[in-house]
mmCIF file of C-alpha atoms in Angstrom:
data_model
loop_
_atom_site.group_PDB
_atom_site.id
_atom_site.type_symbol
_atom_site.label_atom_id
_atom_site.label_comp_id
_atom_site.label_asym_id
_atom_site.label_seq_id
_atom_site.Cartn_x
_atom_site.Cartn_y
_atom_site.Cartn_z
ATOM 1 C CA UNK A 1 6.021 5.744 58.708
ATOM 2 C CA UNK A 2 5.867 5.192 62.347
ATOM 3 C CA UNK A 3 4.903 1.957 64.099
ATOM 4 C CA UNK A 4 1.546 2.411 66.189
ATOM 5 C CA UNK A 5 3.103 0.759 68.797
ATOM 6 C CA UNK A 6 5.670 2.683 69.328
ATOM 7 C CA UNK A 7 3.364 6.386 68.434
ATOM 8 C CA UNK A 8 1.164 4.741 71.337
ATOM 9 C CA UNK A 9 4.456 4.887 73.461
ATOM 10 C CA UNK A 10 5.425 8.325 72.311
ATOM 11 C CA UNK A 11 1.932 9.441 73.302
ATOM 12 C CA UNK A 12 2.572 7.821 77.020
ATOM 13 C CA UNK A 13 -0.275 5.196 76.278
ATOM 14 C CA UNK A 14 -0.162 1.171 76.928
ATOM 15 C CA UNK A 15 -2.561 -1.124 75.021
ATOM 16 C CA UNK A 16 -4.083 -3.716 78.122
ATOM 17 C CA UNK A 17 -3.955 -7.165 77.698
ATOM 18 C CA UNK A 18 -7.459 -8.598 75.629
ATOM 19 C CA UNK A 19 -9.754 -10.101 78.311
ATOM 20 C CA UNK A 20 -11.082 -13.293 78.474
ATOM 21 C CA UNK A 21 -13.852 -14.208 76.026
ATOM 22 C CA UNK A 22 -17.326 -14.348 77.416
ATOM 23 C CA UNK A 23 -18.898 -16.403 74.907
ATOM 24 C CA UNK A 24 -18.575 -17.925 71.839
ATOM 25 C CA UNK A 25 -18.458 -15.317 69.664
ATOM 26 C CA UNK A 26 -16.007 -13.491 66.699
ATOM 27 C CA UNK A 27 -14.537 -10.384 68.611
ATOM 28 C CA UNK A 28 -13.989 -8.484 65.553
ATOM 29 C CA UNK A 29 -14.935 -8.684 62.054
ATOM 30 C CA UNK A 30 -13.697 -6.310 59.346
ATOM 31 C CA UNK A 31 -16.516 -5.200 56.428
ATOM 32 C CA UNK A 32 -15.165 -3.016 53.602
ATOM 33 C CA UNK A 33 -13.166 -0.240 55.626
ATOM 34 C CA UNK A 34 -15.105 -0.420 58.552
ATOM 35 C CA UNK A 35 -14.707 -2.467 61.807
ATOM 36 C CA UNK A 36 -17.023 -4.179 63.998
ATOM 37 C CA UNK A 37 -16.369 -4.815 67.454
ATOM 38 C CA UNK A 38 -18.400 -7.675 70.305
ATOM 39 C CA UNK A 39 -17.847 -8.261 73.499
ATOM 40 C CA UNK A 40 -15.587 -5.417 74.443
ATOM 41 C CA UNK A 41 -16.674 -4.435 78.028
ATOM 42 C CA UNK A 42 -14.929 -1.054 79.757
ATOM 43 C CA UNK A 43 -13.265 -2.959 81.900
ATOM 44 C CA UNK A 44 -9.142 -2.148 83.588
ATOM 45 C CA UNK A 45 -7.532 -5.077 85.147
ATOM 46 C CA UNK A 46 -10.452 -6.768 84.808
ATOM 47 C CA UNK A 47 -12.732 -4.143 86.989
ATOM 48 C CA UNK A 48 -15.479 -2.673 85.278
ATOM 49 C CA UNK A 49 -15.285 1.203 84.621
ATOM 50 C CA UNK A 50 -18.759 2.721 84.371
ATOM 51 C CA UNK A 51 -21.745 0.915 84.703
ATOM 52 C CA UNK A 52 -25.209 1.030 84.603
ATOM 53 C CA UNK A 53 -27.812 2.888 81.815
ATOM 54 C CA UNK A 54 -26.302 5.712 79.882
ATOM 55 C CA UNK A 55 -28.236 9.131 80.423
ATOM 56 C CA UNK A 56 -29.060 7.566 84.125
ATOM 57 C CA UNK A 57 -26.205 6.301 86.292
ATOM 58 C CA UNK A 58 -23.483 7.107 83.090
ATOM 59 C CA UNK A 59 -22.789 10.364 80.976
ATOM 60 C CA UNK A 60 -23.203 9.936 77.303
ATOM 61 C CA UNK A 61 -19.029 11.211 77.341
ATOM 62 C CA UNK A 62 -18.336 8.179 79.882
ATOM 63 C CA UNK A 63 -20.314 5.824 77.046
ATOM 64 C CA UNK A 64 -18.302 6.804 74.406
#
């Protein structure tokens, strides 16, 4: 069985570094098999990706 990390590096991806909490708050929280995730913004290098109201300013595909 292959290590993700190194399936992410076959597949020419890199994981960024976690940014900086905004709050006090627990980033992820496992129920059962599924995962719940706060807090993560779609951010590179700290620079925001898309913003603004999905359907308006942002595609539904940009969203996801």
């Amino acid at each position: 069985m292959m290590d993700i990390y190194a399936k992410l590096k076959l597949m020419g991806l890199e994981l960024p570094p976690p940014p900086p909490p905004n709050g006090s708050y627990v980033s992820v929280k496992q129920v059962g098999n599924l995962i719940f995730t706060a807090g993560a913004l779609p951010s590179r290098n700290g620079v925001y990706i898309y913003t603004g109201k999905v359907g308006y300013e942002v595609s539904p595909e940009q969203a996801q």
